[in-house]
mmCIF file of C-alpha atoms and ligand atoms in Angstrom:
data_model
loop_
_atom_site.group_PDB
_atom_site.id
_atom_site.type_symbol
_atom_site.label_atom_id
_atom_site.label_comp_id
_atom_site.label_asym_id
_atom_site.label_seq_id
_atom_site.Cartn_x
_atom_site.Cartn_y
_atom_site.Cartn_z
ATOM 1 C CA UNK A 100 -6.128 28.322 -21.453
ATOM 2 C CA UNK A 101 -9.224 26.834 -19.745
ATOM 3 C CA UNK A 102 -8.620 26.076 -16.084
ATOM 4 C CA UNK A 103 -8.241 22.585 -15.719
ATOM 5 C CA UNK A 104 -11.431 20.787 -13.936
ATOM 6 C CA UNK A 105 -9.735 19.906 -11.020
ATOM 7 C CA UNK A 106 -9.264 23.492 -9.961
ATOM 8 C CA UNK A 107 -12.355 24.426 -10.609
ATOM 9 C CA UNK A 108 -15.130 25.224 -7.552
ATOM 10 C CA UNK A 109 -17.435 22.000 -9.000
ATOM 11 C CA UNK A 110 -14.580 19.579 -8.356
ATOM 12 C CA UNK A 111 -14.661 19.853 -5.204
ATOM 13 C CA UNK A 112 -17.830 19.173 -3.332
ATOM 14 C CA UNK A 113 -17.245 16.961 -0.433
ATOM 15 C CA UNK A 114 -14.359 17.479 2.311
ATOM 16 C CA UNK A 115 -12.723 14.848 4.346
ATOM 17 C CA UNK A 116 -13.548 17.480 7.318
ATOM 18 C CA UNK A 117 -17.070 16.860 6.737
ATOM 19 C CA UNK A 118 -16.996 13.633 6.566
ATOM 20 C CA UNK A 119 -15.164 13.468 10.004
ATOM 21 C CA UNK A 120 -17.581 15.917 11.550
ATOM 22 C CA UNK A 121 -20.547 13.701 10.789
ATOM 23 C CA UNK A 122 -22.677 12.263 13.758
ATOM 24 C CA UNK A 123 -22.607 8.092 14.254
ATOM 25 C CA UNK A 124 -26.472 9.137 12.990
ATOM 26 C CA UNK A 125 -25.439 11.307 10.008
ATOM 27 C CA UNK A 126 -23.319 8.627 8.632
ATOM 28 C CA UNK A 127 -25.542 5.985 9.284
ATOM 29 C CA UNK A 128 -28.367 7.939 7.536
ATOM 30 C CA UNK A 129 -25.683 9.120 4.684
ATOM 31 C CA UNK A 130 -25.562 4.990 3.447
ATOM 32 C CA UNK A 131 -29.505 4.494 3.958
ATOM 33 C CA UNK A 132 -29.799 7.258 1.453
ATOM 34 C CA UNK A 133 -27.276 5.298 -0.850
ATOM 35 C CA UNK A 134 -28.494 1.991 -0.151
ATOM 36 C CA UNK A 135 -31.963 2.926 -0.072
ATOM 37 C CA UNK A 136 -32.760 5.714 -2.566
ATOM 38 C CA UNK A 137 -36.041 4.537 -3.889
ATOM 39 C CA UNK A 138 -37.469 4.886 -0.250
ATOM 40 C CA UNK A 139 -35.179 7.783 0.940
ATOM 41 C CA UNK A 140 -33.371 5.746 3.304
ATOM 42 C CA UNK A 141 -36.103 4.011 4.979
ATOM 43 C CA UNK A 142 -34.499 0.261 5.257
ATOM 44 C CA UNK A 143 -36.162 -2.711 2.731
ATOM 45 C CA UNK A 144 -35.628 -6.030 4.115
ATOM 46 C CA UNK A 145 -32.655 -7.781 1.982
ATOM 47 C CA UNK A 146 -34.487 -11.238 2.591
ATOM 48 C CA UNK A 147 -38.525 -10.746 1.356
ATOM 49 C CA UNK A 148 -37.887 -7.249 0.163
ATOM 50 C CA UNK A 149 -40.281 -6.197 2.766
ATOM 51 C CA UNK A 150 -40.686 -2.047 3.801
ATOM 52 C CA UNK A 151 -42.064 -2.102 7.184
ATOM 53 C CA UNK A 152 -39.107 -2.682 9.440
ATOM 54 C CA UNK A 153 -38.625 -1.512 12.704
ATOM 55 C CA UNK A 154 -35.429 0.125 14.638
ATOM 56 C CA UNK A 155 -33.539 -2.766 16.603
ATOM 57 C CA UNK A 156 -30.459 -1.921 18.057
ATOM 58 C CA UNK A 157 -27.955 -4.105 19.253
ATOM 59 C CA UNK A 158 -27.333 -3.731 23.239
ATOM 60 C CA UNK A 159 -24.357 -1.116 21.932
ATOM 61 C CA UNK A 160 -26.229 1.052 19.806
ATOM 62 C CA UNK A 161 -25.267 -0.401 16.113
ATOM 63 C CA UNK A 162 -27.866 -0.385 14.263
ATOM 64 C CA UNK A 163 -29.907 -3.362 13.228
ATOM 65 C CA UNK A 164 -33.554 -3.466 11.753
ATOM 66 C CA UNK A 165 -36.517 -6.281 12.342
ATOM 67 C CA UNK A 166 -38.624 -6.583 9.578
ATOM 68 C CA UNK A 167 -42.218 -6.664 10.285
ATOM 69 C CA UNK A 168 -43.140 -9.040 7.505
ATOM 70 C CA UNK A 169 -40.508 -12.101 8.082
ATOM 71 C CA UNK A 170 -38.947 -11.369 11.346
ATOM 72 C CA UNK A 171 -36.018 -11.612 9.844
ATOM 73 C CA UNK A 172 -32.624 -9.127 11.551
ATOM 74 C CA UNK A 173 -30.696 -6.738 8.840
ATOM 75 C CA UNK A 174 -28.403 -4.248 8.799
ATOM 76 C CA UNK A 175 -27.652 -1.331 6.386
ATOM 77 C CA UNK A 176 -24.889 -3.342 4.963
ATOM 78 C CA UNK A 177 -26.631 -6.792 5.098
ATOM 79 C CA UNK A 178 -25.654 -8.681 1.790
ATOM 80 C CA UNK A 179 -22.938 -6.432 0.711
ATOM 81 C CA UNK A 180 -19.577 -5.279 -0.063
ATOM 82 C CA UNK A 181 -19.172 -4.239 3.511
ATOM 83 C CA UNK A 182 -21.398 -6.954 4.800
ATOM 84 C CA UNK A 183 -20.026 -8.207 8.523
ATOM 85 C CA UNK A 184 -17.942 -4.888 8.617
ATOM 86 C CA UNK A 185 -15.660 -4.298 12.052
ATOM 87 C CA UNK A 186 -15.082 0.017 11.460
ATOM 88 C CA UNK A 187 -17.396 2.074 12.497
ATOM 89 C CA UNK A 188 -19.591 3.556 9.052
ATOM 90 C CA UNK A 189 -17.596 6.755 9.198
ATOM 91 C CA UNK A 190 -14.493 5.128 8.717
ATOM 92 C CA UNK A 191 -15.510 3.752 5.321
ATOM 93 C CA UNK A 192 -16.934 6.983 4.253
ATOM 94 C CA UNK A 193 -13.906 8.647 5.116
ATOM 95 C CA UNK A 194 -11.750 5.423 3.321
ATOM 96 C CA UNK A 195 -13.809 6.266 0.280
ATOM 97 C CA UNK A 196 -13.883 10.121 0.136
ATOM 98 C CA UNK A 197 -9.570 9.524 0.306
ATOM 99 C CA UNK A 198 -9.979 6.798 -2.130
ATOM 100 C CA UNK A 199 -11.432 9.653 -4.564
ATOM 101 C CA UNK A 200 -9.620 12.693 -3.319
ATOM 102 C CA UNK A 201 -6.224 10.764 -4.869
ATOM 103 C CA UNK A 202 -7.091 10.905 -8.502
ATOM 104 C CA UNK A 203 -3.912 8.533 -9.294
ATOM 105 C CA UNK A 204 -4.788 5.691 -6.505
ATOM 106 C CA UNK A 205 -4.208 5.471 -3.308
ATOM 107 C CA UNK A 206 -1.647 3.528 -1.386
ATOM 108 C CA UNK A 207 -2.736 1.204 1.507
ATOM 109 C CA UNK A 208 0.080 1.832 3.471
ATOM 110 C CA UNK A 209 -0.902 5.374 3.544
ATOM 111 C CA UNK A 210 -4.932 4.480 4.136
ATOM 112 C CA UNK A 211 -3.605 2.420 7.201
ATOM 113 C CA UNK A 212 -1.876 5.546 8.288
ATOM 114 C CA UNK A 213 -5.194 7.790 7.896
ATOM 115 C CA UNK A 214 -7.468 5.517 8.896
ATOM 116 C CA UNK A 215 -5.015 3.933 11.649
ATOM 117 C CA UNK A 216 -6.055 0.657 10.621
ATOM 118 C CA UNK A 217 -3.367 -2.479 9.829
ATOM 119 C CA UNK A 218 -2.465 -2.510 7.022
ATOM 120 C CA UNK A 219 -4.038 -5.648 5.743
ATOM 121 C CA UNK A 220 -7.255 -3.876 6.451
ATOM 122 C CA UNK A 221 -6.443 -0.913 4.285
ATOM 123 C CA UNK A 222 -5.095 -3.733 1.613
ATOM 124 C CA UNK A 223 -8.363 -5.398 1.821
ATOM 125 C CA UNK A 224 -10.928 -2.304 2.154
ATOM 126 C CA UNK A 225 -9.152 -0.598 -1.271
ATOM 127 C CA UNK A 226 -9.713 -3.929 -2.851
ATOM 128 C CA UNK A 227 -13.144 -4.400 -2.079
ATOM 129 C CA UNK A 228 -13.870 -0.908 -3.639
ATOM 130 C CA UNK A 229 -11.349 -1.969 -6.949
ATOM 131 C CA UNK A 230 -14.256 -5.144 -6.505
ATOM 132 C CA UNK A 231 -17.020 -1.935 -6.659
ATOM 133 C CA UNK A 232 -15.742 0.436 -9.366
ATOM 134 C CA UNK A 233 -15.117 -3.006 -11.430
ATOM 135 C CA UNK A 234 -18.921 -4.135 -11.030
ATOM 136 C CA UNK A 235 -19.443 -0.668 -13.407
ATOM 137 C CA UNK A 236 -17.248 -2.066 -16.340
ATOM 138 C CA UNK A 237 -18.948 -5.960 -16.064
ATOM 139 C CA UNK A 238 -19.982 -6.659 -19.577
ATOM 140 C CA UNK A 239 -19.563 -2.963 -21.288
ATOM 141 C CA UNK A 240 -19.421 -2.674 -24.904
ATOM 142 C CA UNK A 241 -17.802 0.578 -26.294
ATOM 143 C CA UNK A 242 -18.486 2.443 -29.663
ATOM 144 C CA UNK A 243 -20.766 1.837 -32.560
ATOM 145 C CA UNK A 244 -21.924 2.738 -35.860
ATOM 146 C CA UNK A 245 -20.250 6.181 -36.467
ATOM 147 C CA UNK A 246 -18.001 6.067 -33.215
ATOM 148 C CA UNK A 247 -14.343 5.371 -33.011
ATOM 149 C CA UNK A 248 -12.286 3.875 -30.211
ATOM 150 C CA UNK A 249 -8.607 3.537 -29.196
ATOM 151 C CA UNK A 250 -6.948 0.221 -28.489
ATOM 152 C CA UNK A 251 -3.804 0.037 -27.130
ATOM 153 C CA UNK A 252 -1.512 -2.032 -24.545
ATOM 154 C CA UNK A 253 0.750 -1.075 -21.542
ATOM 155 C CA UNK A 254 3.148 -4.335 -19.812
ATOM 156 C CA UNK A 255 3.031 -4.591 -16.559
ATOM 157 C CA UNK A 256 4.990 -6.950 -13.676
ATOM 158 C CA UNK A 257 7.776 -9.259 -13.821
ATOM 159 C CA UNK A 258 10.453 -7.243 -13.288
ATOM 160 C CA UNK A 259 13.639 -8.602 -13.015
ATOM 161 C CA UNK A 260 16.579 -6.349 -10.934
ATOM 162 C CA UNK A 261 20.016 -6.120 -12.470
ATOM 163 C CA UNK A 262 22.626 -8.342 -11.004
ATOM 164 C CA UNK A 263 24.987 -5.689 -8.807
ATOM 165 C CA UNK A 264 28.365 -6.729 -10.842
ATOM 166 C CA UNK A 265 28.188 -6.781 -14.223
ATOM 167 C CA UNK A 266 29.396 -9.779 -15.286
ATOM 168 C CA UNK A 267 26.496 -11.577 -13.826
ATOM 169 C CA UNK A 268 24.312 -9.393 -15.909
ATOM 170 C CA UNK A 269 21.897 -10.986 -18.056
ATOM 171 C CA UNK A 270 19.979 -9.308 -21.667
ATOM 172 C CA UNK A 271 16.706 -8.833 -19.948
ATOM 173 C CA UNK A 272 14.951 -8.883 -23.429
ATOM 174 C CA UNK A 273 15.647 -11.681 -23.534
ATOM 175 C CA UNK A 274 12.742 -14.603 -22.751
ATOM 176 C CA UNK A 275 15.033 -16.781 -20.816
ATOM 177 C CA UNK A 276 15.875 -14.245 -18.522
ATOM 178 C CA UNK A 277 12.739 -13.470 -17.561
ATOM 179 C CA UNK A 278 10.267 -14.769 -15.081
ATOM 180 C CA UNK A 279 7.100 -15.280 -16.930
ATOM 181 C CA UNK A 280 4.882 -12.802 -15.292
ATOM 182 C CA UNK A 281 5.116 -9.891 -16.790
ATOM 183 C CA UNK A 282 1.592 -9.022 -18.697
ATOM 184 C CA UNK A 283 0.020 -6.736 -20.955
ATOM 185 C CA UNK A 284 -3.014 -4.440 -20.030
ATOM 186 C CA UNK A 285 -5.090 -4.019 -23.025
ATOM 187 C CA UNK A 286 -7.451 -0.886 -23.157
ATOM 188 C CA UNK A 287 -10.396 -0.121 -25.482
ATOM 189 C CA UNK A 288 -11.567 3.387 -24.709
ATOM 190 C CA UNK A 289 -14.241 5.361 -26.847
ATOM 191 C CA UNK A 290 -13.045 8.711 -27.620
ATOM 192 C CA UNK A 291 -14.796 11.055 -25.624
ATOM 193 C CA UNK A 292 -16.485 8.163 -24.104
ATOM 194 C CA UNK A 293 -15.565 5.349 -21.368
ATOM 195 C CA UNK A 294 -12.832 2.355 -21.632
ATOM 196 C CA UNK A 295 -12.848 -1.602 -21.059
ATOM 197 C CA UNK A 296 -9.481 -3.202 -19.912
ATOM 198 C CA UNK A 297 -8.387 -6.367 -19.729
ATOM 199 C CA UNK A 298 -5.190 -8.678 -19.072
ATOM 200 C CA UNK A 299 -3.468 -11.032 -21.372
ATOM 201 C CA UNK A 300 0.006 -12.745 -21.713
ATOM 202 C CA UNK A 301 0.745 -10.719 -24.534
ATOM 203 C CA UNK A 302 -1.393 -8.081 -27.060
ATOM 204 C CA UNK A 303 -2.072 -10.667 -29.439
ATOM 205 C CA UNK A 304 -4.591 -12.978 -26.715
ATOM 206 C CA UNK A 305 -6.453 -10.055 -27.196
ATOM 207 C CA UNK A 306 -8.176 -9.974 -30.218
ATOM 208 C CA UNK A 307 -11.517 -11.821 -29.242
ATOM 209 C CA UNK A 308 -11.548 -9.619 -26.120
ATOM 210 C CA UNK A 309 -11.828 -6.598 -28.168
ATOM 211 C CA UNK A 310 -14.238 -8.280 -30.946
ATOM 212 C CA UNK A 311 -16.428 -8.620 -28.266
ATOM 213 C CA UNK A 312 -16.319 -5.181 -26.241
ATOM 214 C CA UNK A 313 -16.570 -3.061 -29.278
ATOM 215 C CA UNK A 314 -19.948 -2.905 -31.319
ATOM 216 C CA UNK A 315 -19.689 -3.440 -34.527
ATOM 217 C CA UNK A 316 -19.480 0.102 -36.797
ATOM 218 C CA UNK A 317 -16.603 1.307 -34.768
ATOM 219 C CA UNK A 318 -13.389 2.726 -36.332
ATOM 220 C CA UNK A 319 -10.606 1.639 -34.455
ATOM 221 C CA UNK A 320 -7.084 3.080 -34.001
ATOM 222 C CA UNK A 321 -4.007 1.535 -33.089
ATOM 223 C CA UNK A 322 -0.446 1.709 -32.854
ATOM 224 C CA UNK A 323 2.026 0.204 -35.475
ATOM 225 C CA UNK A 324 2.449 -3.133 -33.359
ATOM 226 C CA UNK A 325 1.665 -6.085 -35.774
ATOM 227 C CA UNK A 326 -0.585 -7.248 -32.841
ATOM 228 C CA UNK A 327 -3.361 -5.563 -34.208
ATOM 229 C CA UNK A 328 -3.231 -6.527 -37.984
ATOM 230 C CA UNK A 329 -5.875 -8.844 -37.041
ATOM 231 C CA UNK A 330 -8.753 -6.637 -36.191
ATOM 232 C CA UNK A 331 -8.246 -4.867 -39.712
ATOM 233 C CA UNK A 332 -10.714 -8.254 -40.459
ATOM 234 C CA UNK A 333 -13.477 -7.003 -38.250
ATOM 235 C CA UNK A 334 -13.362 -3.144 -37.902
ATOM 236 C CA UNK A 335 -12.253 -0.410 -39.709
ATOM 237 C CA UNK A 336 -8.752 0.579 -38.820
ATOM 238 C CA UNK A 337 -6.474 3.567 -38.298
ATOM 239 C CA UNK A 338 -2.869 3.122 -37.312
ATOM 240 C CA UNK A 339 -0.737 5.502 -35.953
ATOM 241 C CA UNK A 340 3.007 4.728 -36.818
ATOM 242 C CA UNK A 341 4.521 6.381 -32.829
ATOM 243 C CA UNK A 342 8.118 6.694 -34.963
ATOM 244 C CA UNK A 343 6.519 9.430 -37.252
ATOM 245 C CA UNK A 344 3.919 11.173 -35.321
ATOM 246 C CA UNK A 345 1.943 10.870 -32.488
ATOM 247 C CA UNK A 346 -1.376 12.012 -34.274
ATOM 248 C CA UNK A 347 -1.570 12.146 -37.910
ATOM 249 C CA UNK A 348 -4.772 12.563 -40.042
ATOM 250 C CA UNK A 349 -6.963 12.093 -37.174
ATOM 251 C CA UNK A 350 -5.368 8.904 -36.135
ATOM 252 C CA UNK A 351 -4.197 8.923 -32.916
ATOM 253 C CA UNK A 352 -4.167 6.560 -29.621
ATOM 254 C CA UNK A 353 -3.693 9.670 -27.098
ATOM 255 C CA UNK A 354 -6.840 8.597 -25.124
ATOM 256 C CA UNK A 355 -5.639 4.913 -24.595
ATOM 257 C CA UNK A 356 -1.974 6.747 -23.462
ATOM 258 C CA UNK A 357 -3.585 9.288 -21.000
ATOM 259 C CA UNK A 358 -5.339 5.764 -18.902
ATOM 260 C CA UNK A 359 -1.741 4.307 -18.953
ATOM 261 C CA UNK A 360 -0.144 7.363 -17.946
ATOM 262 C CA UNK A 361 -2.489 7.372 -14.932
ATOM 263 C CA UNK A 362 -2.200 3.887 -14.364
ATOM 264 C CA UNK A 363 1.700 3.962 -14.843
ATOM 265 C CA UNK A 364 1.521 6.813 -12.098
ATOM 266 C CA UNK A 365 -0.284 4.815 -9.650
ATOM 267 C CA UNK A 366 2.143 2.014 -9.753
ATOM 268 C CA UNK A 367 5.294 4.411 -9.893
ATOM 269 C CA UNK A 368 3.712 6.656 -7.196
ATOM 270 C CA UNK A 369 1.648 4.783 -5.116
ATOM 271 C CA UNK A 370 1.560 1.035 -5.371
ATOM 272 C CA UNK A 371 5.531 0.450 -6.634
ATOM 273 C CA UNK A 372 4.577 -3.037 -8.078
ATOM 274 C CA UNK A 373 1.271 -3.970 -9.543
ATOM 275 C CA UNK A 374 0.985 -7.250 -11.307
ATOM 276 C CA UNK A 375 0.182 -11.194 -10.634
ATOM 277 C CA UNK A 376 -3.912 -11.802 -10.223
ATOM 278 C CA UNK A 377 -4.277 -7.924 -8.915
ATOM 279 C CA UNK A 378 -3.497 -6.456 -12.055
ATOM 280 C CA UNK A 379 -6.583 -6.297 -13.572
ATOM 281 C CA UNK A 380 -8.474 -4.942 -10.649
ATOM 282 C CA UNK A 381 -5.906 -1.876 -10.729
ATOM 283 C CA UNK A 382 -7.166 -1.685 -14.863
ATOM 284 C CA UNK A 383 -10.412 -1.204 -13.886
ATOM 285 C CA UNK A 384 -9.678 1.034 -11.041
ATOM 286 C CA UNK A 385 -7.650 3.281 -13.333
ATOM 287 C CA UNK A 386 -10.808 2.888 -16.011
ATOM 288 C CA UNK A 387 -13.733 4.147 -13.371
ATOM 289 C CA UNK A 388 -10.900 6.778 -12.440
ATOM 290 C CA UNK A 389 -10.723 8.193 -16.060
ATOM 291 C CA UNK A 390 -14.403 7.593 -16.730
ATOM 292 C CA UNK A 391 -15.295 9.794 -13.824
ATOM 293 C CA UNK A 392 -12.454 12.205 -14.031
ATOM 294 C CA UNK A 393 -14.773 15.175 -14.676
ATOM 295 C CA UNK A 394 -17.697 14.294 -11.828
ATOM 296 C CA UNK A 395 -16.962 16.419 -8.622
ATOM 297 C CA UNK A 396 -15.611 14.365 -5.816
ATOM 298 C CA UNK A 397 -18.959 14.091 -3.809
ATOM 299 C CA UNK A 398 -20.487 12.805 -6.771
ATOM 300 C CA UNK A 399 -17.552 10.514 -7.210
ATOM 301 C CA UNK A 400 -17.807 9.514 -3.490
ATOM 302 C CA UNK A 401 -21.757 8.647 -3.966
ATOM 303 C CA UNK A 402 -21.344 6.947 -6.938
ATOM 304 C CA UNK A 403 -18.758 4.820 -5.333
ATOM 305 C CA UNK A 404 -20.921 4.287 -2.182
ATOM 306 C CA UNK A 405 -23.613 2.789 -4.296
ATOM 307 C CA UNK A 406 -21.699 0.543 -6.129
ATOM 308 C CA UNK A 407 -20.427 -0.793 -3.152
ATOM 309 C CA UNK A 408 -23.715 -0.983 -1.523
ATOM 310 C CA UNK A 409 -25.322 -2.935 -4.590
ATOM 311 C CA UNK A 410 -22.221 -5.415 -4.526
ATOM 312 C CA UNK A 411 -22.724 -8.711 -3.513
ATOM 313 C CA UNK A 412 -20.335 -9.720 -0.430
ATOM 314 C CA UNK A 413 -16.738 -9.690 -1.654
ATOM 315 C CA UNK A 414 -15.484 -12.420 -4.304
ATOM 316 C CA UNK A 415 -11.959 -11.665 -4.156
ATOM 317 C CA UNK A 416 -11.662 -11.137 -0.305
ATOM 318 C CA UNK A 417 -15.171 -13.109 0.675
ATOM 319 C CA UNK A 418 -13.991 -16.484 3.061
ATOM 320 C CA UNK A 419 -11.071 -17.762 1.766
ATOM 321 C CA UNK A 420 -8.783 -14.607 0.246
ATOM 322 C CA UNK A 421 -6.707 -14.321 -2.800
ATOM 323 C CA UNK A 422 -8.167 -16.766 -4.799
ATOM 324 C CA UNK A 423 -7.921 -16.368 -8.270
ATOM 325 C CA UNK A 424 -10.033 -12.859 -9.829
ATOM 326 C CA UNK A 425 -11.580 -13.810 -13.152
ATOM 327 C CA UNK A 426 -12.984 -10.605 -14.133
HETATM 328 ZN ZN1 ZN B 112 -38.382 -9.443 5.481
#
């Protein structure tokens, strides 16, 4: 049997050690590179887009640039993701080399713990990278003419413990003894290509969603559930009854099970309860996650590092926190 990638020498291309032995200067050089590429680092003013700007350092050493042009101040992390940040750059290189390293998801406590940072701050800092990896996703369509894609749901929060004796145990099937928040993660994922989630109340809600993230042409496969009888309008359809056979005649939705078997993982292992208004950032986590599950770590780490750098300054965690995330 092949090795799997993740043993393999090209996995594994960037060590935590290194990151840790980098120089205040190597890390602060290691982001103009991201943030910069077209000019290899040298700083473009965020305001008039300016390139001459000159070195001005604040009284400690952190580095700040004056552009020439508007005499404007700027940073390397001026208007984004990690605009205003408190850690010094190493710390968020390091956050995000861990952040990759864990191919499941990583759990804040256990950032706070490596970082030795609350752990609000780890909360917030894996959040704003979830913000990141989701910025990839914005507005993907999947498939085409010729091209056939999974769909497929996985329910998530809501849980509701068992009363200790059991005569004050309740049918938790049952709609009236539950709480209303459990919801369904819907997946579209290309075979042998990349994925879209979403999160509804239930698998039905989803139908437009999918209209509109998978070009038309597509052959689509699905699960028995009558949730999908719908689509059979739209696309072409194969359905895969799971009481006879997980893959029959080529129809199959083993793609759309291996994202919710990581994403189960990462709530069983790491996060122990995902769900409420953070549910879909942990979809789209565990999407980048299996669209990049074959890129070596360094290249994971850069990829990551650019996306954060072209962010805008956080929605989710920007001013006021936890208001609602729409997509
Ligand atoms: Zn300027």
């Amino acid at each position: 049997m092949a090795q799997h990638f993740l043993l393999s020498k090209s996995a594994k291309t960037l060590s935590l050690a290194q990151v840790f032995q980098m120089k205040d200067d190597q890390a602060e050089m290691a982001f103009r590179r991201v943030r910069w590429a077209d000019t290899d680092g040298a700083p473009v003013c965020p305001h008039c887009g300016g390139v001459d700007a000159y070195d001005c350092r604040r009284l400690k050493g952190a580095p700040r640039f004056r552009c020439r042009a508007c005499v404007k101040d700027f940073t390397i992390t001026s208007g984004t993701l990690f605009a205003s940040h408190k850690l010094p750059l190493r710390a968020y290189l390091a956050a995000i080399a861990i952040f990759c390293n864990e191919v499941k998801g990583k759990s804040a406590l256990a950032l706070s713990r490596d970082l030795n940072v609350s752990y609000k701050c780890a909360f917030v800092l894996l959040h704003k990278l979830r913000e990141a990896m989701a910025a990839e996703l914005k507005g993907r369509v999947v498939g085409g003419e010729g091209k056939v894609a999974e769909v497929d749901g996985g329910y998530f929060g809501g849980y509701i413990k068992p009363a200790n004796q059991k005569e004050y145990r309740r049918d938790r099937r049952l709609a009236k003894n539950q709480n209303g928040k459990r919801q369904v993660v819907v997946i579209v994922r290309e075979r042998g290509g990349n994925g879209v989630p979403a999160v509804f109340k239930s698998e039905a809600q989803a139908i437009k969603f999918i209209s509109q993230r998978v070009a038309k042409g597509t052959t689509i496969n699905a699960d028995e559930a009558s949730s999908w009888d719908a689509l059979h309008s739209r696309f072409e359809m194969k359905r895969i009854n799971h009481q006879e056979a997980y893959s029959l005649d080529g129809a199959c939705t083993n793609w759309a099970e291996e994202f919710f078997s990581r994403m189960r993982r990462a709530e069983i292992g790491h996060h122990h309860h995902i769900a409420g208004q953070y549910l879909l950032r942990y979809a789209q986590e565990a999407t980048w996650r299996e669209d990049n599950r074959r890129s070596a770590n360094g290249e994971q780490v850069n990829r990551l590092t650019g996306l954060a750098l072209k962010a805008k300054p956080s929605v989710d965690f920007g001013g006021y926190w936890q208001r609602h995330i729409t997509s």
